PDB file of C-alpha atoms in Angstrom:
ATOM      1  CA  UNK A   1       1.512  14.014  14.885  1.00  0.00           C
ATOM      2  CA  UNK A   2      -0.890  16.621  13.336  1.00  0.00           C
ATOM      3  CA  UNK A   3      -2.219  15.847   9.970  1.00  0.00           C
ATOM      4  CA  UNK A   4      -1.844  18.970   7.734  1.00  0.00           C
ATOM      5  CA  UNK A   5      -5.100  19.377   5.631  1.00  0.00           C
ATOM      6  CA  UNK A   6      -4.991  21.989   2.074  1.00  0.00           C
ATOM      7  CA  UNK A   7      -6.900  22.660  -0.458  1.00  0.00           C
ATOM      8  CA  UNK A   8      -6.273  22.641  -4.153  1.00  0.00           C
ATOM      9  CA  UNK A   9      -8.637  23.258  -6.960  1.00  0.00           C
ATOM     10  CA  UNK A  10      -8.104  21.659 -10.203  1.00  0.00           C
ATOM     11  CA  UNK A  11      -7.134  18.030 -11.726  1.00  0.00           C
ATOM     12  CA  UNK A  12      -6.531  15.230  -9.183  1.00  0.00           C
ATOM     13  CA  UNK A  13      -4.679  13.120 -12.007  1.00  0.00           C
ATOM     14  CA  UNK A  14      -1.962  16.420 -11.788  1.00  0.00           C
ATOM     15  CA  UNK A  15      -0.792  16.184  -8.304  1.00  0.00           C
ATOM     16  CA  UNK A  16       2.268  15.235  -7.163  1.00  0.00           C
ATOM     17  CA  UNK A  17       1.358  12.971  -4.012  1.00  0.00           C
ATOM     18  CA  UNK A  18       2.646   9.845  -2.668  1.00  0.00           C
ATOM     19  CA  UNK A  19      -1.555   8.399  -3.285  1.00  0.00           C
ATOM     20  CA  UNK A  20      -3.449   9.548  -4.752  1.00  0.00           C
ATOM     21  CA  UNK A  21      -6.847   8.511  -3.982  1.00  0.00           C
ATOM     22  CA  UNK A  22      -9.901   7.195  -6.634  1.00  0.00           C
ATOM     23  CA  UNK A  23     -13.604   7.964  -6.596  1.00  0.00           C
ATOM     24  CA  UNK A  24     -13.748   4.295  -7.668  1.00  0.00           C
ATOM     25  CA  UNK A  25     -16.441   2.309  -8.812  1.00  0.00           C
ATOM     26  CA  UNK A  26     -17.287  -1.278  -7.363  1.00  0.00           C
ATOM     27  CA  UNK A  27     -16.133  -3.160 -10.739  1.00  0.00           C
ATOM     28  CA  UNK A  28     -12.370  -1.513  -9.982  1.00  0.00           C
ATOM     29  CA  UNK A  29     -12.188  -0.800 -14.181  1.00  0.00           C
ATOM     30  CA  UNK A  30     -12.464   2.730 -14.558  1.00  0.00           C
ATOM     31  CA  UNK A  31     -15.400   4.471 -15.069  1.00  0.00           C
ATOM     32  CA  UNK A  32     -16.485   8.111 -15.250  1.00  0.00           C
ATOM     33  CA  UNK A  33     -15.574  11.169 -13.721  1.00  0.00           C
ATOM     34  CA  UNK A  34     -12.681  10.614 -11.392  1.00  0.00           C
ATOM     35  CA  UNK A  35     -12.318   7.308 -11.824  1.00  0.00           C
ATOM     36  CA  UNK A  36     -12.374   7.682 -15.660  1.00  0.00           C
ATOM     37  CA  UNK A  37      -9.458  10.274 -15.358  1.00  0.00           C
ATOM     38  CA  UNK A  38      -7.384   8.513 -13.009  1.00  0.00           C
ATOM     39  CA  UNK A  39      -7.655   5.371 -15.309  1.00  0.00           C
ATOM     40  CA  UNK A  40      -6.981   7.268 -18.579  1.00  0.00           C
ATOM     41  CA  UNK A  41      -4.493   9.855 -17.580  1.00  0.00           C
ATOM     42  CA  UNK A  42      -2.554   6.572 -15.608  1.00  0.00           C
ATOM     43  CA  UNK A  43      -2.536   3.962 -18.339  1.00  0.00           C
ATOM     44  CA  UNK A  44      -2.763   0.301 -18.815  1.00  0.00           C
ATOM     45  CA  UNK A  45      -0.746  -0.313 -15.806  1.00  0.00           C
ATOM     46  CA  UNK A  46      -3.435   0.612 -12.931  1.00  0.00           C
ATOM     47  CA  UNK A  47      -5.965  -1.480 -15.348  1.00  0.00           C
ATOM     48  CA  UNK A  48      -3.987  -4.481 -15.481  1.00  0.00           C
ATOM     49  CA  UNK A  49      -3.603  -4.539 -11.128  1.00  0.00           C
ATOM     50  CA  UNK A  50      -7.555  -3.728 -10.858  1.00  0.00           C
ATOM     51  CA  UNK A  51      -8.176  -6.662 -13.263  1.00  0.00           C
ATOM     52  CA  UNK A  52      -5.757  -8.850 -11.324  1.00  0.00           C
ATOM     53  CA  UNK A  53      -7.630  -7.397  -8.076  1.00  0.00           C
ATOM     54  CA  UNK A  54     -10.661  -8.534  -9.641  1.00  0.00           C
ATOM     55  CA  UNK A  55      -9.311 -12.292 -10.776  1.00  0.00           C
ATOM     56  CA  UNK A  56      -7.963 -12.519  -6.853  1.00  0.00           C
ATOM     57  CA  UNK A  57      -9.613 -11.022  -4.080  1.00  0.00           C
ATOM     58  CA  UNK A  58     -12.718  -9.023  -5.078  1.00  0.00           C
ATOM     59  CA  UNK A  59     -14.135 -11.197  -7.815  1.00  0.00           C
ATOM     60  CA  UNK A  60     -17.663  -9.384  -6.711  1.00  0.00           C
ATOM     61  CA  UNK A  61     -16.057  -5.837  -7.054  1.00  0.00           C
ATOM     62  CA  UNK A  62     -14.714  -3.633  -4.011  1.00  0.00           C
ATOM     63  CA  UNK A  63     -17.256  -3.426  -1.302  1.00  0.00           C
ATOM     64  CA  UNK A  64     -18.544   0.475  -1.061  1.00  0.00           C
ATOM     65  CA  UNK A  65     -16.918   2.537   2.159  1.00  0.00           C
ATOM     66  CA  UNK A  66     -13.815  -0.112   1.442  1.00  0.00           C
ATOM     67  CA  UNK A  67     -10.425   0.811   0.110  1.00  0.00           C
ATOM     68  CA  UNK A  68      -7.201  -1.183  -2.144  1.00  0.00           C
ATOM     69  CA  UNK A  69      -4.267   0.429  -3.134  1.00  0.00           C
ATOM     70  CA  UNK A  70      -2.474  -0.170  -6.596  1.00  0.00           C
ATOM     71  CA  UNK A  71       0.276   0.873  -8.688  1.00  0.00           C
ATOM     72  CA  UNK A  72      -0.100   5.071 -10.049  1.00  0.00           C
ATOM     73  CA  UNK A  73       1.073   3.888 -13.689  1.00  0.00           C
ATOM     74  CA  UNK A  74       1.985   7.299 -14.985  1.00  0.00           C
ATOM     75  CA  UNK A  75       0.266   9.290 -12.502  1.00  0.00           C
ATOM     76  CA  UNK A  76       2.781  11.488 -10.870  1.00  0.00           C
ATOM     77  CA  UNK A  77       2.520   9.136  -6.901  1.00  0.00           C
ATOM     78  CA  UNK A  78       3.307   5.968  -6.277  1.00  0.00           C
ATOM     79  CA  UNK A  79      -0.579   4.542  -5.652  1.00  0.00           C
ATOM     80  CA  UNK A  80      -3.605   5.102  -6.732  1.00  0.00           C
ATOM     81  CA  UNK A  81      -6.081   3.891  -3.568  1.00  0.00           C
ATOM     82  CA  UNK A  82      -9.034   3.137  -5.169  1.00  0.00           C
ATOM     83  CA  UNK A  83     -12.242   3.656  -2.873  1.00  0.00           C
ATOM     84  CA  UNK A  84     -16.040   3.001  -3.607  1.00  0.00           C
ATOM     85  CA  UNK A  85     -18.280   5.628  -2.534  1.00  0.00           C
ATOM     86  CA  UNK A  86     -21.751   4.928  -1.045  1.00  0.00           C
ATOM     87  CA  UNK A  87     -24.607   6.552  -3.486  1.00  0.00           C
ATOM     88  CA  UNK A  88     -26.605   9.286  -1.961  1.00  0.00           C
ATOM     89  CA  UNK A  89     -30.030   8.145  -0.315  1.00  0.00           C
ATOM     90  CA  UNK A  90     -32.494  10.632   1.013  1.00  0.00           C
ATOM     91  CA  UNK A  91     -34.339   7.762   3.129  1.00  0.00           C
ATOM     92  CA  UNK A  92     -31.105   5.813   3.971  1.00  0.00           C
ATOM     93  CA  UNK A  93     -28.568   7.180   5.996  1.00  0.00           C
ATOM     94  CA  UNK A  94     -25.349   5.876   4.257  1.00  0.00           C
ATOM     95  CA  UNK A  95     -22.859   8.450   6.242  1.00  0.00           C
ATOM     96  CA  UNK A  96     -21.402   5.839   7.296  1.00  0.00           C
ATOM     97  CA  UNK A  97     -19.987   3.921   4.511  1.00  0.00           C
ATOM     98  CA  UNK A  98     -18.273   7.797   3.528  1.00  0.00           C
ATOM     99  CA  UNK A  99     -16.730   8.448   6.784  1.00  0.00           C
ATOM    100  CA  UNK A 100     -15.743   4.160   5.806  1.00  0.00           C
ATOM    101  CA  UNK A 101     -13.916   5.502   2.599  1.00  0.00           C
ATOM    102  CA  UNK A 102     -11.699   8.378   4.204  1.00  0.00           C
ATOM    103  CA  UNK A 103     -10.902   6.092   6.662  1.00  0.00           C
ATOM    104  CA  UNK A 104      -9.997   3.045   5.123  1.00  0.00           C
ATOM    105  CA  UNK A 105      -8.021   4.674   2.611  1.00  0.00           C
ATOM    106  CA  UNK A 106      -5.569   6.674   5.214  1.00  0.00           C
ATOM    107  CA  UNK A 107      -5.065   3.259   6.808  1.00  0.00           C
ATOM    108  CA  UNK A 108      -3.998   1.853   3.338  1.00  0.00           C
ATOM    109  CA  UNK A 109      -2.278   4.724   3.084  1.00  0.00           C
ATOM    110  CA  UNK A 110      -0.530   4.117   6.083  1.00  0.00           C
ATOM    111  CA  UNK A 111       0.194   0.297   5.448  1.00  0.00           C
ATOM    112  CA  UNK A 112       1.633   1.515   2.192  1.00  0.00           C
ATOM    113  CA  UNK A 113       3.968   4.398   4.434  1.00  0.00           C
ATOM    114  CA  UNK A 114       2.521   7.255   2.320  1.00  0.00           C
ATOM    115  CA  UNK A 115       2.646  10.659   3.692  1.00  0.00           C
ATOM    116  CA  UNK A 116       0.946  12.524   1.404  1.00  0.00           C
ATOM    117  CA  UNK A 117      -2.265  11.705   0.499  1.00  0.00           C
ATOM    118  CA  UNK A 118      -4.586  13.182  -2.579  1.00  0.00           C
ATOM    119  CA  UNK A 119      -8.683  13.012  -2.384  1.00  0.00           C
ATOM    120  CA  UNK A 120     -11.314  13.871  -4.304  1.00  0.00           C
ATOM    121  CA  UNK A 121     -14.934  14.860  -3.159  1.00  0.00           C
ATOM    122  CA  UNK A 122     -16.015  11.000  -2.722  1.00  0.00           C
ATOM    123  CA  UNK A 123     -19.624  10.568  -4.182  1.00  0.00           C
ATOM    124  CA  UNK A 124     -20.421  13.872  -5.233  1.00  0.00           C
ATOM    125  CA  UNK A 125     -20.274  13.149  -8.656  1.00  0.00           C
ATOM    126  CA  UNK A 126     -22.799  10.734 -10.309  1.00  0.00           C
ATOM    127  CA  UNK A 127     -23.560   9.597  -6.746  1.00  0.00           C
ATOM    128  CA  UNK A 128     -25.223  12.579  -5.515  1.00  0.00           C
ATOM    129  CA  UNK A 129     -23.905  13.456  -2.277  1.00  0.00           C
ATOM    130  CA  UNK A 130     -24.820  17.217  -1.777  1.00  0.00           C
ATOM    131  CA  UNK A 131     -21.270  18.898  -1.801  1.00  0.00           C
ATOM    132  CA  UNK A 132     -21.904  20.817   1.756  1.00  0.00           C
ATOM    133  CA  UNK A 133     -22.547  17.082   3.668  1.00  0.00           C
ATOM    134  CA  UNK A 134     -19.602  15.168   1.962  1.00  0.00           C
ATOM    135  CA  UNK A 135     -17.243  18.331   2.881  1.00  0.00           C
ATOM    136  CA  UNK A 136     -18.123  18.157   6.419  1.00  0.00           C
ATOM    137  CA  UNK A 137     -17.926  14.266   6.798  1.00  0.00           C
ATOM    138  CA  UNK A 138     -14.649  14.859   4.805  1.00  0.00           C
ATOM    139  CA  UNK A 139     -12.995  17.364   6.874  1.00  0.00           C
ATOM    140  CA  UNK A 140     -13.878  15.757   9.855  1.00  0.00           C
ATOM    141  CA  UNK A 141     -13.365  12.232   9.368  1.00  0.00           C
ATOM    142  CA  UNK A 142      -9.910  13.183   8.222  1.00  0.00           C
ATOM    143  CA  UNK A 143      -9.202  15.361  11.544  1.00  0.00           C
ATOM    144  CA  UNK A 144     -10.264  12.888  13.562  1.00  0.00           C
ATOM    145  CA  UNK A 145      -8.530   9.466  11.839  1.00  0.00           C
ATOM    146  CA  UNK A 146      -5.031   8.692  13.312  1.00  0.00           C
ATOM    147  CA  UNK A 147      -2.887   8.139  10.383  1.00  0.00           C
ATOM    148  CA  UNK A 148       0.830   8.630   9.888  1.00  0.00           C
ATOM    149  CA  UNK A 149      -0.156  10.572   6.963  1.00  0.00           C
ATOM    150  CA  UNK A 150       1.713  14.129   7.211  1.00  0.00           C
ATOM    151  CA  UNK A 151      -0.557  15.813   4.513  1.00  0.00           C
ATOM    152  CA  UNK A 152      -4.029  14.652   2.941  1.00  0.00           C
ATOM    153  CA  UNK A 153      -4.740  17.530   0.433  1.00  0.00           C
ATOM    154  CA  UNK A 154      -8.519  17.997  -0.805  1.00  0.00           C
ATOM    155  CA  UNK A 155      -8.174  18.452  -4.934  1.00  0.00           C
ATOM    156  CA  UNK A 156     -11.809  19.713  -5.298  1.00  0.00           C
ATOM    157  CA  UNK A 157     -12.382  19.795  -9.692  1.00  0.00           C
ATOM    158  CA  UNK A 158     -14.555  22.953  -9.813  1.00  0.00           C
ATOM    159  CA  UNK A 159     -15.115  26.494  -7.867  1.00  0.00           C
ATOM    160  CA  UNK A 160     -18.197  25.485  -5.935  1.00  0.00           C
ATOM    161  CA  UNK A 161     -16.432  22.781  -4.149  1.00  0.00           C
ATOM    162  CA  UNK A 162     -13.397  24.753  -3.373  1.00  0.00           C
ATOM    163  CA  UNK A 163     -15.641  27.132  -1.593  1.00  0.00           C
ATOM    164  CA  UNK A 164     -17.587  24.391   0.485  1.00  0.00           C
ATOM    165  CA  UNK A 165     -14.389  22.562   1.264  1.00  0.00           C
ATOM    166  CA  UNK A 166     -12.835  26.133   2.329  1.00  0.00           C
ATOM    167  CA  UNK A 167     -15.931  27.054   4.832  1.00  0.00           C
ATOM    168  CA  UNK A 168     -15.107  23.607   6.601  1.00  0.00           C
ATOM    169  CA  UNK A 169     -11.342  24.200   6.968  1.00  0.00           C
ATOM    170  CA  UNK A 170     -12.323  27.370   8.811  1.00  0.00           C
TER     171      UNK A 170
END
């Protein structure tokens, strides 16, 4: 089965998806940015699973390129998937550990049977990564991960993005 791949620009915390996907940071209790907005706009409930996350199996925080799924709280999906993006280096290649955070959160996705699937541009925020590089890795990671996922829709927050993120669909 073909993955279908759109674009949106605007809020990720409005979608209607069955996951919707978090720009997380490593201490899994909100942040900035995404991760901020996804906490806030979702409510206590995604809190209270991070913290119980954090009490269980990731008492150091959730490794970066990794991926954990929890409740949406109020978000319009069912899960958040909360994913730690790598911070940009220009004398480490970390490519990696992105391609790591598309991928690991379509096979959460999966294990959680969701077929539509919401991201943000991971680590292009307050970590750096120049918009035109994460895009690619993106859009290509996503085309070439088998996943049961029937749609994984790119919610890019401003303009710019949605133009990058276009180029690479074409």
């Amino acid at each position: 089965m073909t993955t279908t791949l759109t674009l949106v620009q605007g809020d990720i915390t409005r979608q209607r998806a069955d996951a919707i996907v978090n720009a997380a940071n490593s201490s899994l209790l909100g942040g900035g940015g995404v991760d901020g907005a996804i906490h806030r706009r979702g409510g206590p409930a995604i809190l209270a699973e991070c913290r119980a996350l954090r009490a269980s199996c990731y008492s150091s925080g959730l490794p970066t390129g990794q991926a954990v799924a929890t409740t949406a709280g109020e978000l319009d999906a069912l899960w958040v998937i909360h994913t730690v993006g790598p911070v940009h280096s220009t004398t480490e290649d970390r490519s990696g550990l992105l391609v790591s955070c598309y991928r690991e959160s379509l096979r959460v996705a999966d294990g959680l049977g969701a077929r539509t699937v919401a991201f943000p541009a991971i680590s292009t925020g307050v970590y750096r990564w120049p918009m035109e590089d994460a895009a690619r890795i993106a859009v290509e990671t996503v085309r070439t991960t088998e996943t049961a996922v029937e749609e994984v829709r790119f919610v890019l927050f401003d303009e710019q993005a949605y133009a990058v993120f276009t180029g690479q669909l074409r």
